[in-house]
Structure formats: C-alpha cells, structure tokens
C-alpha cells in the first residue's frame, strides 16, 4: 500500500504521526511520482475532509520540498499558459489537471513541479475555506450575514 495513504488513513498513532520526510527519503524520485499519482486519485475520491486536506498538503510538500529539490529532473522547462491562467483565476483543480497532463506528455521538469506545488498549496486552503463557508451558512444564527 502507498505509505502516504497509509499514513493519512491509519488510526495507529505511530503510523499516523510519521514524518513526511521519513517517508520521502526512503524512496527514489521515480517512486515518489508513482506514490503522488496514487495520492492524487485518493484525494479526488475520498469524502473525508481531513483525508482530502491532508492528502493535498502531502502532495504540496512532496512536490515542493522533495521532488523540486531533487536533481533528477531538468531544472528548466515551460508551463502551459492555460494552467497558469487557471492558477491565477483560482481554478486550482483545473490547473492541477493541466499541469499533470503536460507532465505525462512531456515529462517532469522543475517549472511543472513548482506549478503543481503552488496549485496544491492554494487548493488545500480553498478546500478549508469552502468548508468554513458551508458551516457558517448552515447555522441559522448566521443568516443575517447573507442578507442583501
């Protein structure tokens, strides 16, 4: 099983509280990419908010601090304009899909890895923000805030 998913879903404290560094340093960059693919699928499928946010933050940290720092990939590259525009207009899921598609077609490079890290970083906070909005709107005592 994917060690990242196992860490996220485990109820055992020694597994749940493992450091991301210990998980990432034990595998090659190629294996990290494979784990990230599985983690992305898990992130999209899970209904558990905690699991979704933690998976998104794991993806951010792996891309930003482990894959980005790896000398395994070209340090120069291009990012697609559509993905960049999606990122600027806060369409983080679309930006991630665009960057991942280009990475599969042309291979990874530092620019794409950085763009993915940035997208995941913003997406994690967008997920939390949306949950707070739903919670605030669901409380009848807060209805006055939404009157025009």
mmCIF file of C-alpha atoms in Angstrom:
data_model
loop_
_atom_site.group_PDB
_atom_site.id
_atom_site.type_symbol
_atom_site.label_atom_id
_atom_site.label_comp_id
_atom_site.label_asym_id
_atom_site.label_seq_id
_atom_site.Cartn_x
_atom_site.Cartn_y
_atom_site.Cartn_z
ATOM 1 C CA UNK A 1 0.000 0.000 0.000
ATOM 2 C CA UNK A 2 1.034 3.571 -0.662
ATOM 3 C CA UNK A 3 2.824 4.807 2.511
ATOM 4 C CA UNK A 4 1.283 8.285 2.196
ATOM 5 C CA UNK A 5 -2.264 6.946 2.029
ATOM 6 C CA UNK A 6 -1.471 4.532 4.825
ATOM 7 C CA UNK A 7 -0.211 7.420 6.970
ATOM 8 C CA UNK A 8 -3.321 9.502 6.252
ATOM 9 C CA UNK A 9 -5.871 6.757 6.898
ATOM 10 C CA UNK A 10 -4.188 4.908 9.760
ATOM 11 C CA UNK A 11 -5.695 5.005 13.220
ATOM 12 C CA UNK A 12 -2.419 3.822 14.792
ATOM 13 C CA UNK A 13 -0.538 6.809 16.286
ATOM 14 C CA UNK A 14 2.912 5.513 15.262
ATOM 15 C CA UNK A 15 1.806 5.323 11.630
ATOM 16 C CA UNK A 16 -0.484 8.362 11.574
ATOM 17 C CA UNK A 17 2.187 10.636 13.035
ATOM 18 C CA UNK A 18 5.087 9.593 10.787
ATOM 19 C CA UNK A 19 7.012 12.485 9.323
ATOM 20 C CA UNK A 20 6.706 13.145 5.629
ATOM 21 C CA UNK A 21 10.478 13.401 5.441
ATOM 22 C CA UNK A 22 10.925 9.846 6.682
ATOM 23 C CA UNK A 23 8.506 8.613 4.021
ATOM 24 C CA UNK A 24 10.065 10.574 1.154
ATOM 25 C CA UNK A 25 13.726 9.984 1.926
ATOM 26 C CA UNK A 26 13.233 6.215 1.812
ATOM 27 C CA UNK A 27 12.212 6.134 -1.873
ATOM 28 C CA UNK A 28 13.538 7.308 -5.217
ATOM 29 C CA UNK A 29 12.086 10.310 -7.095
ATOM 30 C CA UNK A 30 10.550 7.906 -9.614
ATOM 31 C CA UNK A 31 8.731 6.059 -6.829
ATOM 32 C CA UNK A 32 7.654 9.378 -5.308
ATOM 33 C CA UNK A 33 5.952 10.250 -8.585
ATOM 34 C CA UNK A 34 4.125 6.920 -8.571
ATOM 35 C CA UNK A 35 3.010 7.498 -4.977
ATOM 36 C CA UNK A 36 1.856 11.010 -5.875
ATOM 37 C CA UNK A 37 -0.289 9.619 -8.703
ATOM 38 C CA UNK A 38 -1.994 7.241 -6.265
ATOM 39 C CA UNK A 39 -2.334 10.011 -3.689
ATOM 40 C CA UNK A 40 -3.962 12.289 -6.269
ATOM 41 C CA UNK A 41 -6.523 9.577 -7.065
ATOM 42 C CA UNK A 42 -7.147 9.113 -3.337
ATOM 43 C CA UNK A 43 -7.568 12.883 -2.861
ATOM 44 C CA UNK A 44 -10.223 13.045 -5.569
ATOM 45 C CA UNK A 45 -12.156 10.013 -4.328
ATOM 46 C CA UNK A 46 -12.249 10.478 -0.575
ATOM 47 C CA UNK A 47 -15.287 12.023 1.068
ATOM 48 C CA UNK A 48 -13.439 12.627 4.334
ATOM 49 C CA UNK A 49 -12.480 16.310 4.590
ATOM 50 C CA UNK A 50 -9.499 15.598 6.867
ATOM 51 C CA UNK A 51 -8.129 12.980 4.472
ATOM 52 C CA UNK A 52 -8.641 15.250 1.448
ATOM 53 C CA UNK A 53 -6.862 18.213 3.012
ATOM 54 C CA UNK A 54 -4.029 16.113 4.387
ATOM 55 C CA UNK A 55 -3.538 14.390 1.018
ATOM 56 C CA UNK A 56 -3.480 17.781 -0.710
ATOM 57 C CA UNK A 57 -0.901 19.117 1.724
ATOM 58 C CA UNK A 58 1.196 15.955 1.344
ATOM 59 C CA UNK A 59 1.142 16.461 -2.420
ATOM 60 C CA UNK A 60 2.186 20.085 -1.989
ATOM 61 C CA UNK A 61 5.068 19.181 0.311
ATOM 62 C CA UNK A 62 6.310 16.269 -1.802
ATOM 63 C CA UNK A 63 6.353 18.354 -4.962
ATOM 64 C CA UNK A 64 7.780 21.466 -3.303
ATOM 65 C CA UNK A 65 10.320 20.103 -0.845
ATOM 66 C CA UNK A 66 11.333 16.703 -2.175
ATOM 67 C CA UNK A 67 10.815 16.495 -5.927
ATOM 68 C CA UNK A 68 11.662 20.152 -6.552
ATOM 69 C CA UNK A 69 14.925 19.797 -4.642
ATOM 70 C CA UNK A 70 15.796 16.573 -6.431
ATOM 71 C CA UNK A 71 18.460 16.859 -9.135
ATOM 72 C CA UNK A 72 16.684 14.058 -11.010
ATOM 73 C CA UNK A 73 14.683 16.371 -13.301
ATOM 74 C CA UNK A 74 15.599 19.184 -15.704
ATOM 75 C CA UNK A 75 15.861 22.491 -13.868
ATOM 76 C CA UNK A 76 14.318 24.400 -16.767
ATOM 77 C CA UNK A 77 11.033 23.954 -18.518
ATOM 78 C CA UNK A 78 7.775 25.508 -19.556
ATOM 79 C CA UNK A 79 4.356 25.540 -18.012
ATOM 80 C CA UNK A 80 1.239 25.699 -20.173
ATOM 81 C CA UNK A 81 -0.469 29.072 -20.387
ATOM 82 C CA UNK A 82 -3.884 27.511 -19.710
ATOM 83 C CA UNK A 83 -2.646 26.047 -16.416
ATOM 84 C CA UNK A 84 -1.086 29.364 -15.467
ATOM 85 C CA UNK A 85 -4.355 31.194 -16.177
ATOM 86 C CA UNK A 86 -6.304 28.614 -14.165
ATOM 87 C CA UNK A 87 -3.928 29.171 -11.272
ATOM 88 C CA UNK A 88 -4.291 32.960 -11.489
ATOM 89 C CA UNK A 89 -8.094 32.721 -11.594
ATOM 90 C CA UNK A 90 -8.139 30.369 -8.590
ATOM 91 C CA UNK A 91 -9.276 27.310 -10.581
ATOM 92 C CA UNK A 92 -6.823 25.088 -8.774
ATOM 93 C CA UNK A 93 -8.274 21.691 -9.723
ATOM 94 C CA UNK A 94 -8.206 22.631 -13.407
ATOM 95 C CA UNK A 95 -4.641 23.929 -13.086
ATOM 96 C CA UNK A 96 -3.550 20.680 -11.441
ATOM 97 C CA UNK A 97 -5.180 18.631 -14.201
ATOM 98 C CA UNK A 98 -3.492 20.741 -16.871
ATOM 99 C CA UNK A 99 -0.042 20.549 -15.265
ATOM 100 C CA UNK A 100 -0.334 16.793 -14.680
ATOM 101 C CA UNK A 101 -1.434 16.201 -18.281
ATOM 102 C CA UNK A 102 1.545 18.142 -19.645
ATOM 103 C CA UNK A 103 3.872 16.329 -17.247
ATOM 104 C CA UNK A 104 2.644 12.974 -18.585
ATOM 105 C CA UNK A 105 3.056 14.128 -22.189
ATOM 106 C CA UNK A 106 6.425 15.882 -21.973
ATOM 107 C CA UNK A 107 7.909 14.602 -18.726
ATOM 108 C CA UNK A 108 8.541 16.395 -15.452
ATOM 109 C CA UNK A 109 10.672 19.493 -15.071
ATOM 110 C CA UNK A 110 11.265 21.974 -12.264
ATOM 111 C CA UNK A 111 8.765 24.506 -13.638
ATOM 112 C CA UNK A 112 5.904 21.998 -13.757
ATOM 113 C CA UNK A 113 6.773 20.590 -10.356
ATOM 114 C CA UNK A 114 6.799 24.093 -8.892
ATOM 115 C CA UNK A 115 3.478 24.942 -10.556
ATOM 116 C CA UNK A 116 1.917 21.759 -9.174
ATOM 117 C CA UNK A 117 3.216 22.510 -5.685
ATOM 118 C CA UNK A 118 1.752 26.015 -5.811
ATOM 119 C CA UNK A 119 -1.589 24.703 -7.068
ATOM 120 C CA UNK A 120 -1.835 22.090 -4.316
ATOM 121 C CA UNK A 121 -0.862 24.643 -1.686
ATOM 122 C CA UNK A 122 -3.661 27.020 -2.684
ATOM 123 C CA UNK A 123 -6.153 24.189 -3.199
ATOM 124 C CA UNK A 124 -5.706 22.957 0.379
ATOM 125 C CA UNK A 125 -6.752 26.320 1.779
ATOM 126 C CA UNK A 126 -9.578 26.655 -0.735
ATOM 127 C CA UNK A 127 -10.990 23.316 0.461
ATOM 128 C CA UNK A 128 -10.885 24.515 4.066
ATOM 129 C CA UNK A 129 -12.395 27.890 3.158
ATOM 130 C CA UNK A 130 -15.296 26.220 1.364
ATOM 131 C CA UNK A 131 -15.947 24.041 4.401
ATOM 132 C CA UNK A 132 -16.000 27.077 6.698
ATOM 133 C CA UNK A 133 -18.442 28.824 4.352
ATOM 134 C CA UNK A 134 -20.758 25.804 4.364
ATOM 135 C CA UNK A 135 -20.598 25.592 8.149
ATOM 136 C CA UNK A 136 -21.308 29.285 8.652
ATOM 137 C CA UNK A 137 -24.209 29.290 6.179
ATOM 138 C CA UNK A 138 -25.706 26.157 7.748
ATOM 139 C CA UNK A 139 -26.143 27.850 11.126
ATOM 140 C CA UNK A 140 -29.494 29.659 11.356
ATOM 141 C CA UNK A 141 -27.964 32.288 13.646
ATOM 142 C CA UNK A 142 -25.691 33.425 10.819
ATOM 143 C CA UNK A 143 -28.397 34.073 8.238
ATOM 144 C CA UNK A 144 -28.203 37.847 8.796
ATOM 145 C CA UNK A 145 -24.717 37.857 7.229
ATOM 146 C CA UNK A 146 -26.082 36.760 3.872
ATOM 147 C CA UNK A 147 -28.974 39.192 3.524
ATOM 148 C CA UNK A 148 -28.605 41.827 0.831
#
